[in-house]
């Protein structure tokens, strides 16, 4: 966030500030009083167990330029410095982010989906960055606090802001979309994540489609055209351009795999334009096609997109490849998981040569159908030529119970150290090992033990 005065802040959001502080400046924001930089705006939140207002005085002493303070909460006696009084500090953060985004005025690209949000975001950045000043969501700053903080990090010369939008329930993406007012809105796919909260894939599609509610007139909606649940939402849009992507022939951009190698994939769009992607997984063809559609929308040639896409770099733990000293390939795809993404990972490993070892952990937040969904992952191993299956957790036992008839060796573990010891004693030179599970399973510890 560039330096702005409190007088400017007062024109952006509903607030009260004493006149003597109007010419004071702030630069950047922080929600952690332990990480205050000079002139930061400190934003405290009142939680169930901790009230951030207790740290306002210290934040100001440590160099904060000003602090939000929620009306109705008594002002601590030792507070000295500029206070911005607001009705609700979270709402004020969101209002400030929306106003600042309008002030910087970049093109806004909003991305959501059950799987592939971060990978797609990374690909879009890779396609655009050589030609534009681009800033994207870092890490998982994709909720009602994280996205506004991402916006407030934009430089004044930012041309394109890529914002990832996550959710766990209805109306959450609607809020984010209304703040961001995107020029381009994207839904990568509809899977089973958050089934526990949303009840069905239809519910997930409805929640994800909220991303279009803030879409500017004349904007672009890019979506998975192979997903029937998304078509009604696309068809209901007016004054919006539509691009559907997928393998089916009725899509705007039809993608088809040409070759799959250990170092990546090659594919063709609309039987004409060819692309190479240095990333494993046929499922990443769709994510790349979305990035290509964005590049074309912003005026880049297919040749430029082709060259930029060849240098894509993904956020960690997403089909991340590690070669060990004895030439084992360990694929770390352990950032998160759903039944859909697990099946895509199985397809990726299945297409490789040599012994193929699969390490899978629980998929969390699937609700009452969790056992059935894990069993379907096990069933999916049929005819996939997987050498060995190692599973970890409570729910992943259902993968092993069903999948054991389709692999040479299948073992389930409730303790991670025992899994690691067994895996280490089983692997050998030139093996291909793919590790995947929900974030809470921390399967990157298995990867670290192997490499």
mmCIF file with all atom_site columns, C-alpha atoms in Angstrom, residues 224-438:
data_model
loop_
_atom_site.group_PDB
_atom_site.id
_atom_site.type_symbol
_atom_site.label_atom_id
_atom_site.label_alt_id
_atom_site.label_comp_id
_atom_site.label_asym_id
_atom_site.label_entity_id
_atom_site.label_seq_id
_atom_site.pdbx_PDB_ins_code
_atom_site.Cartn_x
_atom_site.Cartn_y
_atom_site.Cartn_z
_atom_site.occupancy
_atom_site.B_iso_or_equiv
_atom_site.pdbx_formal_charge
_atom_site.auth_seq_id
_atom_site.auth_comp_id
_atom_site.auth_asym_id
_atom_site.auth_atom_id
_atom_site.pdbx_PDB_model_num
ATOM 1   C CA . UNK A 1 224 ? -15.130 -25.565 -16.857 1.00 0.00 ? 224 UNK A CA 1
ATOM 2   C CA . UNK A 1 225 ? -17.486 -26.327 -19.731 1.00 0.00 ? 225 UNK A CA 1
ATOM 3   C CA . UNK A 1 226 ? -17.277 -30.065 -19.080 1.00 0.00 ? 226 UNK A CA 1
ATOM 4   C CA . UNK A 1 227 ? -19.118 -29.498 -15.786 1.00 0.00 ? 227 UNK A CA 1
ATOM 5   C CA . UNK A 1 228 ? -22.924 -29.499 -16.359 1.00 0.00 ? 228 UNK A CA 1
ATOM 6   C CA . UNK A 1 229 ? -23.546 -27.862 -12.978 1.00 0.00 ? 229 UNK A CA 1
ATOM 7   C CA . UNK A 1 230 ? -21.905 -24.618 -14.133 1.00 0.00 ? 230 UNK A CA 1
ATOM 8   C CA . UNK A 1 231 ? -23.770 -24.158 -17.429 1.00 0.00 ? 231 UNK A CA 1
ATOM 9   C CA . UNK A 1 232 ? -26.994 -22.704 -15.920 1.00 0.00 ? 232 UNK A CA 1
ATOM 10  C CA . UNK A 1 233 ? -24.991 -20.037 -14.096 1.00 0.00 ? 233 UNK A CA 1
ATOM 11  C CA . UNK A 1 234 ? -23.115 -19.111 -17.270 1.00 0.00 ? 234 UNK A CA 1
ATOM 12  C CA . UNK A 1 235 ? -26.269 -18.982 -19.368 1.00 0.00 ? 235 UNK A CA 1
ATOM 13  C CA . UNK A 1 236 ? -27.990 -16.715 -16.819 1.00 0.00 ? 236 UNK A CA 1
ATOM 14  C CA . UNK A 1 237 ? -25.352 -13.987 -17.188 1.00 0.00 ? 237 UNK A CA 1
ATOM 15  C CA . UNK A 1 238 ? -26.124 -10.920 -19.283 1.00 0.00 ? 238 UNK A CA 1
ATOM 16  C CA . UNK A 1 239 ? -23.695 -8.293  -20.607 1.00 0.00 ? 239 UNK A CA 1
ATOM 17  C CA . UNK A 1 240 ? -20.885 -10.766 -19.876 1.00 0.00 ? 240 UNK A CA 1
ATOM 18  C CA . UNK A 1 241 ? -18.562 -12.570 -22.308 1.00 0.00 ? 241 UNK A CA 1
ATOM 19  C CA . UNK A 1 242 ? -18.300 -16.335 -21.815 1.00 0.00 ? 242 UNK A CA 1
ATOM 20  C CA . UNK A 1 243 ? -15.447 -18.752 -22.498 1.00 0.00 ? 243 UNK A CA 1
ATOM 21  C CA . UNK A 1 244 ? -15.916 -22.414 -21.645 1.00 0.00 ? 244 UNK A CA 1
ATOM 22  C CA . UNK A 1 245 ? -12.861 -24.671 -21.540 1.00 0.00 ? 245 UNK A CA 1
ATOM 23  C CA . UNK A 1 246 ? -12.577 -28.448 -21.521 1.00 0.00 ? 246 UNK A CA 1
ATOM 24  C CA . UNK A 1 247 ? -12.230 -31.634 -23.532 1.00 0.00 ? 247 UNK A CA 1
ATOM 25  C CA . UNK A 1 248 ? -15.793 -31.762 -24.888 1.00 0.00 ? 248 UNK A CA 1
ATOM 26  C CA . UNK A 1 249 ? -16.257 -30.536 -28.439 1.00 0.00 ? 249 UNK A CA 1
ATOM 27  C CA . UNK A 1 250 ? -18.930 -27.965 -27.546 1.00 0.00 ? 250 UNK A CA 1
ATOM 28  C CA . UNK A 1 251 ? -16.501 -25.812 -25.523 1.00 0.00 ? 251 UNK A CA 1
ATOM 29  C CA . UNK A 1 252 ? -15.140 -22.473 -26.707 1.00 0.00 ? 252 UNK A CA 1
ATOM 30  C CA . UNK A 1 253 ? -11.597 -23.772 -26.163 1.00 0.00 ? 253 UNK A CA 1
ATOM 31  C CA . UNK A 1 254 ? -11.303 -27.534 -26.679 1.00 0.00 ? 254 UNK A CA 1
ATOM 32  C CA . UNK A 1 255 ? -8.049  -28.968 -25.356 1.00 0.00 ? 255 UNK A CA 1
ATOM 33  C CA . UNK A 1 256 ? -6.541  -32.330 -26.263 1.00 0.00 ? 256 UNK A CA 1
ATOM 34  C CA . UNK A 1 257 ? -3.431  -34.058 -24.914 1.00 0.00 ? 257 UNK A CA 1
ATOM 35  C CA . UNK A 1 258 ? -0.681  -34.747 -27.462 1.00 0.00 ? 258 UNK A CA 1
ATOM 36  C CA . UNK A 1 259 ? 1.911   -36.358 -25.204 1.00 0.00 ? 259 UNK A CA 1
ATOM 37  C CA . UNK A 1 260 ? 2.639   -37.098 -21.535 1.00 0.00 ? 260 UNK A CA 1
ATOM 38  C CA . UNK A 1 261 ? 6.217   -37.326 -20.307 1.00 0.00 ? 261 UNK A CA 1
ATOM 39  C CA . UNK A 1 262 ? 7.903   -37.383 -16.917 1.00 0.00 ? 262 UNK A CA 1
ATOM 40  C CA . UNK A 1 263 ? 8.909   -33.748 -17.404 1.00 0.00 ? 263 UNK A CA 1
ATOM 41  C CA . UNK A 1 264 ? 5.480   -32.447 -18.438 1.00 0.00 ? 264 UNK A CA 1
ATOM 42  C CA . UNK A 1 265 ? 2.725   -32.508 -21.058 1.00 0.00 ? 265 UNK A CA 1
ATOM 43  C CA . UNK A 1 266 ? 2.044   -31.206 -24.560 1.00 0.00 ? 266 UNK A CA 1
ATOM 44  C CA . UNK A 1 267 ? -1.461  -30.363 -25.760 1.00 0.00 ? 267 UNK A CA 1
ATOM 45  C CA . UNK A 1 268 ? -3.408  -28.709 -28.566 1.00 0.00 ? 268 UNK A CA 1
ATOM 46  C CA . UNK A 1 269 ? -6.291  -26.220 -28.391 1.00 0.00 ? 269 UNK A CA 1
ATOM 47  C CA . UNK A 1 270 ? -9.047  -26.280 -31.023 1.00 0.00 ? 270 UNK A CA 1
ATOM 48  C CA . UNK A 1 271 ? -6.991  -28.629 -33.225 1.00 0.00 ? 271 UNK A CA 1
ATOM 49  C CA . UNK A 1 272 ? -4.717  -25.710 -34.044 1.00 0.00 ? 272 UNK A CA 1
ATOM 50  C CA . UNK A 1 273 ? -2.585  -24.088 -31.346 1.00 0.00 ? 273 UNK A CA 1
ATOM 51  C CA . UNK A 1 274 ? 0.027   -26.281 -29.623 1.00 0.00 ? 274 UNK A CA 1
ATOM 52  C CA . UNK A 1 275 ? 1.443   -25.733 -26.141 1.00 0.00 ? 275 UNK A CA 1
ATOM 53  C CA . UNK A 1 276 ? 3.987   -27.342 -23.842 1.00 0.00 ? 276 UNK A CA 1
ATOM 54  C CA . UNK A 1 277 ? 3.698   -27.363 -20.060 1.00 0.00 ? 277 UNK A CA 1
ATOM 55  C CA . UNK A 1 278 ? 6.646   -28.336 -17.809 1.00 0.00 ? 278 UNK A CA 1
ATOM 56  C CA . UNK A 1 279 ? 4.279   -29.688 -15.152 1.00 0.00 ? 279 UNK A CA 1
ATOM 57  C CA . UNK A 1 280 ? 3.021   -33.201 -14.485 1.00 0.00 ? 280 UNK A CA 1
ATOM 58  C CA . UNK A 1 281 ? -0.607  -34.165 -14.812 1.00 0.00 ? 281 UNK A CA 1
ATOM 59  C CA . UNK A 1 282 ? -3.098  -34.221 -17.656 1.00 0.00 ? 282 UNK A CA 1
ATOM 60  C CA . UNK A 1 283 ? -5.532  -32.352 -15.377 1.00 0.00 ? 283 UNK A CA 1
ATOM 61  C CA . UNK A 1 284 ? -3.216  -29.337 -15.561 1.00 0.00 ? 284 UNK A CA 1
ATOM 62  C CA . UNK A 1 285 ? -4.106  -28.987 -19.250 1.00 0.00 ? 285 UNK A CA 1
ATOM 63  C CA . UNK A 1 286 ? -7.421  -27.400 -18.229 1.00 0.00 ? 286 UNK A CA 1
ATOM 64  C CA . UNK A 1 287 ? -5.715  -25.036 -15.794 1.00 0.00 ? 287 UNK A CA 1
ATOM 65  C CA . UNK A 1 288 ? -3.270  -24.007 -18.508 1.00 0.00 ? 288 UNK A CA 1
ATOM 66  C CA . UNK A 1 289 ? -6.096  -23.506 -21.006 1.00 0.00 ? 289 UNK A CA 1
ATOM 67  C CA . UNK A 1 290 ? -7.694  -21.046 -18.581 1.00 0.00 ? 290 UNK A CA 1
ATOM 68  C CA . UNK A 1 291 ? -4.413  -19.125 -18.388 1.00 0.00 ? 291 UNK A CA 1
ATOM 69  C CA . UNK A 1 292 ? -4.229  -19.117 -22.192 1.00 0.00 ? 292 UNK A CA 1
ATOM 70  C CA . UNK A 1 293 ? -7.775  -17.730 -22.405 1.00 0.00 ? 293 UNK A CA 1
ATOM 71  C CA . UNK A 1 294 ? -6.808  -14.925 -20.016 1.00 0.00 ? 294 UNK A CA 1
ATOM 72  C CA . UNK A 1 295 ? -3.712  -14.129 -22.057 1.00 0.00 ? 295 UNK A CA 1
ATOM 73  C CA . UNK A 1 296 ? -5.739  -13.868 -25.263 1.00 0.00 ? 296 UNK A CA 1
ATOM 74  C CA . UNK A 1 297 ? -8.313  -11.655 -23.534 1.00 0.00 ? 297 UNK A CA 1
ATOM 75  C CA . UNK A 1 298 ? -5.529  -9.260  -22.575 1.00 0.00 ? 298 UNK A CA 1
ATOM 76  C CA . UNK A 1 299 ? -4.150  -9.074  -26.086 1.00 0.00 ? 299 UNK A CA 1
ATOM 77  C CA . UNK A 1 300 ? -1.246  -11.530 -26.061 1.00 0.00 ? 300 UNK A CA 1
ATOM 78  C CA . UNK A 1 301 ? -0.478  -13.647 -29.114 1.00 0.00 ? 301 UNK A CA 1
ATOM 79  C CA . UNK A 1 302 ? -0.474  -17.437 -28.947 1.00 0.00 ? 302 UNK A CA 1
ATOM 80  C CA . UNK A 1 303 ? 3.273   -17.359 -29.628 1.00 0.00 ? 303 UNK A CA 1
ATOM 81  C CA . UNK A 1 304 ? 3.897   -15.095 -26.621 1.00 0.00 ? 304 UNK A CA 1
ATOM 82  C CA . UNK A 1 305 ? 1.645   -17.229 -24.408 1.00 0.00 ? 305 UNK A CA 1
ATOM 83  C CA . UNK A 1 306 ? 3.425   -20.399 -25.596 1.00 0.00 ? 306 UNK A CA 1
ATOM 84  C CA . UNK A 1 307 ? 6.834   -18.997 -24.619 1.00 0.00 ? 307 UNK A CA 1
ATOM 85  C CA . UNK A 1 308 ? 5.654   -17.617 -21.281 1.00 0.00 ? 308 UNK A CA 1
ATOM 86  C CA . UNK A 1 309 ? 3.844   -20.804 -20.287 1.00 0.00 ? 309 UNK A CA 1
ATOM 87  C CA . UNK A 1 310 ? 6.999   -22.878 -20.799 1.00 0.00 ? 310 UNK A CA 1
ATOM 88  C CA . UNK A 1 311 ? 8.548   -21.068 -17.812 1.00 0.00 ? 311 UNK A CA 1
ATOM 89  C CA . UNK A 1 312 ? 5.675   -21.480 -15.348 1.00 0.00 ? 312 UNK A CA 1
ATOM 90  C CA . UNK A 1 313 ? 6.603   -21.888 -11.676 1.00 0.00 ? 313 UNK A CA 1
ATOM 91  C CA . UNK A 1 314 ? 4.040   -23.327 -9.257  1.00 0.00 ? 314 UNK A CA 1
ATOM 92  C CA . UNK A 1 315 ? 3.531   -22.639 -5.563  1.00 0.00 ? 315 UNK A CA 1
ATOM 93  C CA . UNK A 1 316 ? 5.100   -25.406 -3.431  1.00 0.00 ? 316 UNK A CA 1
ATOM 94  C CA . UNK A 1 317 ? 3.646   -28.879 -2.850  1.00 0.00 ? 317 UNK A CA 1
ATOM 95  C CA . UNK A 1 318 ? 1.697   -28.948 -6.104  1.00 0.00 ? 318 UNK A CA 1
ATOM 96  C CA . UNK A 1 319 ? 3.081   -31.707 -8.329  1.00 0.00 ? 319 UNK A CA 1
ATOM 97  C CA . UNK A 1 320 ? 6.499   -30.630 -7.044  1.00 0.00 ? 320 UNK A CA 1
ATOM 98  C CA . UNK A 1 321 ? 9.230   -32.960 -8.350  1.00 0.00 ? 321 UNK A CA 1
ATOM 99  C CA . UNK A 1 322 ? 12.269  -34.089 -6.344  1.00 0.00 ? 322 UNK A CA 1
ATOM 100 C CA . UNK A 1 323 ? 14.943  -36.483 -7.613  1.00 0.00 ? 323 UNK A CA 1
ATOM 101 C CA . UNK A 1 324 ? 16.892  -38.341 -4.934  1.00 0.00 ? 324 UNK A CA 1
ATOM 102 C CA . UNK A 1 325 ? 20.544  -39.386 -5.208  1.00 0.00 ? 325 UNK A CA 1
ATOM 103 C CA . UNK A 1 326 ? 19.512  -42.849 -6.414  1.00 0.00 ? 326 UNK A CA 1
ATOM 104 C CA . UNK A 1 327 ? 17.214  -41.352 -9.089  1.00 0.00 ? 327 UNK A CA 1
ATOM 105 C CA . UNK A 1 328 ? 13.911  -41.933 -7.358  1.00 0.00 ? 328 UNK A CA 1
ATOM 106 C CA . UNK A 1 329 ? 11.333  -39.357 -8.413  1.00 0.00 ? 329 UNK A CA 1
ATOM 107 C CA . UNK A 1 330 ? 9.292   -38.108 -5.430  1.00 0.00 ? 330 UNK A CA 1
ATOM 108 C CA . UNK A 1 331 ? 6.259   -36.036 -6.394  1.00 0.00 ? 331 UNK A CA 1
ATOM 109 C CA . UNK A 1 332 ? 5.012   -33.786 -3.603  1.00 0.00 ? 332 UNK A CA 1
ATOM 110 C CA . UNK A 1 333 ? 1.337   -33.014 -4.229  1.00 0.00 ? 333 UNK A CA 1
ATOM 111 C CA . UNK A 1 334 ? 0.558   -32.843 -0.523  1.00 0.00 ? 334 UNK A CA 1
ATOM 112 C CA . UNK A 1 335 ? -0.748  -29.291 -0.189  1.00 0.00 ? 335 UNK A CA 1
ATOM 113 C CA . UNK A 1 336 ? -4.371  -30.429 -0.293  1.00 0.00 ? 336 UNK A CA 1
ATOM 114 C CA . UNK A 1 337 ? -6.657  -33.102 -1.669  1.00 0.00 ? 337 UNK A CA 1
ATOM 115 C CA . UNK A 1 338 ? -10.149 -34.026 -2.777  1.00 0.00 ? 338 UNK A CA 1
ATOM 116 C CA . UNK A 1 339 ? -11.424 -37.267 -4.323  1.00 0.00 ? 339 UNK A CA 1
ATOM 117 C CA . UNK A 1 340 ? -11.290 -35.597 -7.757  1.00 0.00 ? 340 UNK A CA 1
ATOM 118 C CA . UNK A 1 341 ? -7.707  -34.396 -7.368  1.00 0.00 ? 341 UNK A CA 1
ATOM 119 C CA . UNK A 1 342 ? -6.646  -37.778 -5.988  1.00 0.00 ? 342 UNK A CA 1
ATOM 120 C CA . UNK A 1 343 ? -7.982  -39.475 -9.112  1.00 0.00 ? 343 UNK A CA 1
ATOM 121 C CA . UNK A 1 344 ? -6.076  -36.961 -11.238 1.00 0.00 ? 344 UNK A CA 1
ATOM 122 C CA . UNK A 1 345 ? -2.914  -37.778 -9.265  1.00 0.00 ? 345 UNK A CA 1
ATOM 123 C CA . UNK A 1 346 ? -3.475  -41.505 -9.856  1.00 0.00 ? 346 UNK A CA 1
ATOM 124 C CA . UNK A 1 347 ? -3.777  -40.824 -13.595 1.00 0.00 ? 347 UNK A CA 1
ATOM 125 C CA . UNK A 1 348 ? -0.528  -38.850 -13.531 1.00 0.00 ? 348 UNK A CA 1
ATOM 126 C CA . UNK A 1 349 ? 1.402   -41.604 -11.759 1.00 0.00 ? 349 UNK A CA 1
ATOM 127 C CA . UNK A 1 350 ? -0.186  -44.314 -13.880 1.00 0.00 ? 350 UNK A CA 1
ATOM 128 C CA . UNK A 1 351 ? 1.207   -42.765 -17.055 1.00 0.00 ? 351 UNK A CA 1
ATOM 129 C CA . UNK A 1 352 ? 4.818   -43.051 -15.889 1.00 0.00 ? 352 UNK A CA 1
ATOM 130 C CA . UNK A 1 353 ? 7.310   -45.846 -16.476 1.00 0.00 ? 353 UNK A CA 1
ATOM 131 C CA . UNK A 1 354 ? 8.801   -48.165 -13.869 1.00 0.00 ? 354 UNK A CA 1
ATOM 132 C CA . UNK A 1 355 ? 7.534   -49.007 -10.373 1.00 0.00 ? 355 UNK A CA 1
ATOM 133 C CA . UNK A 1 356 ? 4.825   -46.612 -9.240  1.00 0.00 ? 356 UNK A CA 1
ATOM 134 C CA . UNK A 1 357 ? 4.151   -46.043 -5.541  1.00 0.00 ? 357 UNK A CA 1
ATOM 135 C CA . UNK A 1 358 ? 1.166   -44.077 -4.258  1.00 0.00 ? 358 UNK A CA 1
ATOM 136 C CA . UNK A 1 359 ? 1.023   -42.536 -0.768  1.00 0.00 ? 359 UNK A CA 1
ATOM 137 C CA . UNK A 1 360 ? -2.445  -41.200 0.117   1.00 0.00 ? 360 UNK A CA 1
ATOM 138 C CA . UNK A 1 361 ? -3.805  -39.599 3.285   1.00 0.00 ? 361 UNK A CA 1
ATOM 139 C CA . UNK A 1 362 ? -7.317  -38.707 4.437   1.00 0.00 ? 362 UNK A CA 1
ATOM 140 C CA . UNK A 1 363 ? -9.465  -36.280 2.466   1.00 0.00 ? 363 UNK A CA 1
ATOM 141 C CA . UNK A 1 364 ? -11.074 -34.134 5.139   1.00 0.00 ? 364 UNK A CA 1
ATOM 142 C CA . UNK A 1 365 ? -14.420 -32.289 5.318   1.00 0.00 ? 365 UNK A CA 1
ATOM 143 C CA . UNK A 1 366 ? -16.374 -34.701 3.105   1.00 0.00 ? 366 UNK A CA 1
ATOM 144 C CA . UNK A 1 367 ? -19.289 -35.135 5.511   1.00 0.00 ? 367 UNK A CA 1
ATOM 145 C CA . UNK A 1 368 ? -21.436 -38.282 5.841   1.00 0.00 ? 368 UNK A CA 1
ATOM 146 C CA . UNK A 1 369 ? -20.414 -39.617 2.396   1.00 0.00 ? 369 UNK A CA 1
ATOM 147 C CA . UNK A 1 370 ? -16.728 -39.672 3.299   1.00 0.00 ? 370 UNK A CA 1
ATOM 148 C CA . UNK A 1 371 ? -16.378 -43.467 3.399   1.00 0.00 ? 371 UNK A CA 1
ATOM 149 C CA . UNK A 1 372 ? -18.057 -43.897 0.025   1.00 0.00 ? 372 UNK A CA 1
ATOM 150 C CA . UNK A 1 373 ? -15.880 -41.213 -1.592  1.00 0.00 ? 373 UNK A CA 1
ATOM 151 C CA . UNK A 1 374 ? -12.676 -42.743 -0.244  1.00 0.00 ? 374 UNK A CA 1
ATOM 152 C CA . UNK A 1 375 ? -13.796 -46.174 -1.453  1.00 0.00 ? 375 UNK A CA 1
ATOM 153 C CA . UNK A 1 376 ? -14.328 -44.720 -4.934  1.00 0.00 ? 376 UNK A CA 1
ATOM 154 C CA . UNK A 1 377 ? -10.721 -43.537 -4.949  1.00 0.00 ? 377 UNK A CA 1
ATOM 155 C CA . UNK A 1 378 ? -9.722  -47.114 -4.156  1.00 0.00 ? 378 UNK A CA 1
ATOM 156 C CA . UNK A 1 379 ? -11.960 -48.411 -6.946  1.00 0.00 ? 379 UNK A CA 1
ATOM 157 C CA . UNK A 1 380 ? -10.325 -45.934 -9.338  1.00 0.00 ? 380 UNK A CA 1
ATOM 158 C CA . UNK A 1 381 ? -7.058  -47.868 -8.996  1.00 0.00 ? 381 UNK A CA 1
ATOM 159 C CA . UNK A 1 382 ? -8.457  -50.631 -11.206 1.00 0.00 ? 382 UNK A CA 1
ATOM 160 C CA . UNK A 1 383 ? -6.315  -51.028 -14.353 1.00 0.00 ? 383 UNK A CA 1
ATOM 161 C CA . UNK A 1 384 ? -4.020  -48.147 -13.315 1.00 0.00 ? 384 UNK A CA 1
ATOM 162 C CA . UNK A 1 385 ? -0.866  -50.267 -13.025 1.00 0.00 ? 385 UNK A CA 1
ATOM 163 C CA . UNK A 1 386 ? 0.105   -48.927 -9.585  1.00 0.00 ? 386 UNK A CA 1
ATOM 164 C CA . UNK A 1 387 ? 2.787   -51.064 -7.904  1.00 0.00 ? 387 UNK A CA 1
ATOM 165 C CA . UNK A 1 388 ? 2.135   -50.188 -4.268  1.00 0.00 ? 388 UNK A CA 1
ATOM 166 C CA . UNK A 1 389 ? -0.346  -48.221 -2.188  1.00 0.00 ? 389 UNK A CA 1
ATOM 167 C CA . UNK A 1 390 ? 0.493   -46.770 1.230   1.00 0.00 ? 390 UNK A CA 1
ATOM 168 C CA . UNK A 1 391 ? -2.366  -45.040 3.065   1.00 0.00 ? 391 UNK A CA 1
ATOM 169 C CA . UNK A 1 392 ? -2.414  -43.006 6.271   1.00 0.00 ? 392 UNK A CA 1
ATOM 170 C CA . UNK A 1 393 ? -5.170  -41.741 8.573   1.00 0.00 ? 393 UNK A CA 1
ATOM 171 C CA . UNK A 1 394 ? -8.647  -42.929 9.485   1.00 0.00 ? 394 UNK A CA 1
ATOM 172 C CA . UNK A 1 395 ? -10.639 -42.377 6.298   1.00 0.00 ? 395 UNK A CA 1
ATOM 173 C CA . UNK A 1 396 ? -7.834  -43.411 3.934   1.00 0.00 ? 396 UNK A CA 1
ATOM 174 C CA . UNK A 1 397 ? -8.215  -46.971 5.244   1.00 0.00 ? 397 UNK A CA 1
ATOM 175 C CA . UNK A 1 398 ? -11.258 -47.189 2.957   1.00 0.00 ? 398 UNK A CA 1
ATOM 176 C CA . UNK A 1 399 ? -9.035  -46.439 -0.051  1.00 0.00 ? 399 UNK A CA 1
ATOM 177 C CA . UNK A 1 400 ? -6.729  -49.271 0.943   1.00 0.00 ? 400 UNK A CA 1
ATOM 178 C CA . UNK A 1 401 ? -9.529  -51.735 1.726   1.00 0.00 ? 401 UNK A CA 1
ATOM 179 C CA . UNK A 1 402 ? -11.005 -51.383 -1.763  1.00 0.00 ? 402 UNK A CA 1
ATOM 180 C CA . UNK A 1 403 ? -7.838  -50.645 -3.714  1.00 0.00 ? 403 UNK A CA 1
ATOM 181 C CA . UNK A 1 404 ? -5.715  -53.520 -2.391  1.00 0.00 ? 404 UNK A CA 1
ATOM 182 C CA . UNK A 1 405 ? -7.025  -55.929 -5.026  1.00 0.00 ? 405 UNK A CA 1
ATOM 183 C CA . UNK A 1 406 ? -5.740  -53.663 -7.827  1.00 0.00 ? 406 UNK A CA 1
ATOM 184 C CA . UNK A 1 407 ? -2.130  -53.202 -6.660  1.00 0.00 ? 407 UNK A CA 1
ATOM 185 C CA . UNK A 1 408 ? 0.810   -55.494 -5.951  1.00 0.00 ? 408 UNK A CA 1
ATOM 186 C CA . UNK A 1 409 ? 1.104   -54.267 -2.354  1.00 0.00 ? 409 UNK A CA 1
ATOM 187 C CA . UNK A 1 410 ? -1.281  -52.228 -0.177  1.00 0.00 ? 410 UNK A CA 1
ATOM 188 C CA . UNK A 1 411 ? -0.680  -51.241 3.448   1.00 0.00 ? 411 UNK A CA 1
ATOM 189 C CA . UNK A 1 412 ? -2.543  -48.889 5.754   1.00 0.00 ? 412 UNK A CA 1
ATOM 190 C CA . UNK A 1 413 ? -0.966  -46.999 8.658   1.00 0.00 ? 413 UNK A CA 1
ATOM 191 C CA . UNK A 1 414 ? -2.353  -45.028 11.578  1.00 0.00 ? 414 UNK A CA 1
ATOM 192 C CA . UNK A 1 415 ? 1.089   -43.765 12.581  1.00 0.00 ? 415 UNK A CA 1
ATOM 193 C CA . UNK A 1 416 ? 3.154   -41.685 10.191  1.00 0.00 ? 416 UNK A CA 1
ATOM 194 C CA . UNK A 1 417 ? 6.606   -42.796 11.460  1.00 0.00 ? 417 UNK A CA 1
ATOM 195 C CA . UNK A 1 418 ? 5.684   -46.429 10.782  1.00 0.00 ? 418 UNK A CA 1
ATOM 196 C CA . UNK A 1 419 ? 4.507   -45.514 7.287   1.00 0.00 ? 419 UNK A CA 1
ATOM 197 C CA . UNK A 1 420 ? 7.799   -43.723 6.615   1.00 0.00 ? 420 UNK A CA 1
ATOM 198 C CA . UNK A 1 421 ? 9.888   -46.657 7.870   1.00 0.00 ? 421 UNK A CA 1
ATOM 199 C CA . UNK A 1 422 ? 7.928   -49.159 5.771   1.00 0.00 ? 422 UNK A CA 1
ATOM 200 C CA . UNK A 1 423 ? 8.081   -46.937 2.694   1.00 0.00 ? 423 UNK A CA 1
ATOM 201 C CA . UNK A 1 424 ? 11.843  -46.434 3.036   1.00 0.00 ? 424 UNK A CA 1
ATOM 202 C CA . UNK A 1 425 ? 12.427  -50.173 3.231   1.00 0.00 ? 425 UNK A CA 1
ATOM 203 C CA . UNK A 1 426 ? 10.264  -50.783 0.140   1.00 0.00 ? 426 UNK A CA 1
ATOM 204 C CA . UNK A 1 427 ? 11.443  -48.146 -2.359  1.00 0.00 ? 427 UNK A CA 1
ATOM 205 C CA . UNK A 1 428 ? 14.327  -48.705 -4.715  1.00 0.00 ? 428 UNK A CA 1
ATOM 206 C CA . UNK A 1 429 ? 16.259  -47.020 -7.506  1.00 0.00 ? 429 UNK A CA 1
ATOM 207 C CA . UNK A 1 430 ? 14.224  -45.274 -10.240 1.00 0.00 ? 430 UNK A CA 1
ATOM 208 C CA . UNK A 1 431 ? 10.898  -45.647 -8.431  1.00 0.00 ? 431 UNK A CA 1
ATOM 209 C CA . UNK A 1 432 ? 8.193   -43.020 -8.962  1.00 0.00 ? 432 UNK A CA 1
ATOM 210 C CA . UNK A 1 433 ? 6.490   -42.010 -5.675  1.00 0.00 ? 433 UNK A CA 1
ATOM 211 C CA . UNK A 1 434 ? 3.509   -39.641 -5.498  1.00 0.00 ? 434 UNK A CA 1
ATOM 212 C CA . UNK A 1 435 ? 2.345   -38.265 -2.131  1.00 0.00 ? 435 UNK A CA 1
ATOM 213 C CA . UNK A 1 436 ? -1.089  -36.651 -1.655  1.00 0.00 ? 436 UNK A CA 1
ATOM 214 C CA . UNK A 1 437 ? -3.530  -35.885 1.163   1.00 0.00 ? 437 UNK A CA 1
ATOM 215 C CA . UNK A 1 438 ? -5.466  -33.080 2.816   1.00 0.00 ? 438 UNK A CA 1
#
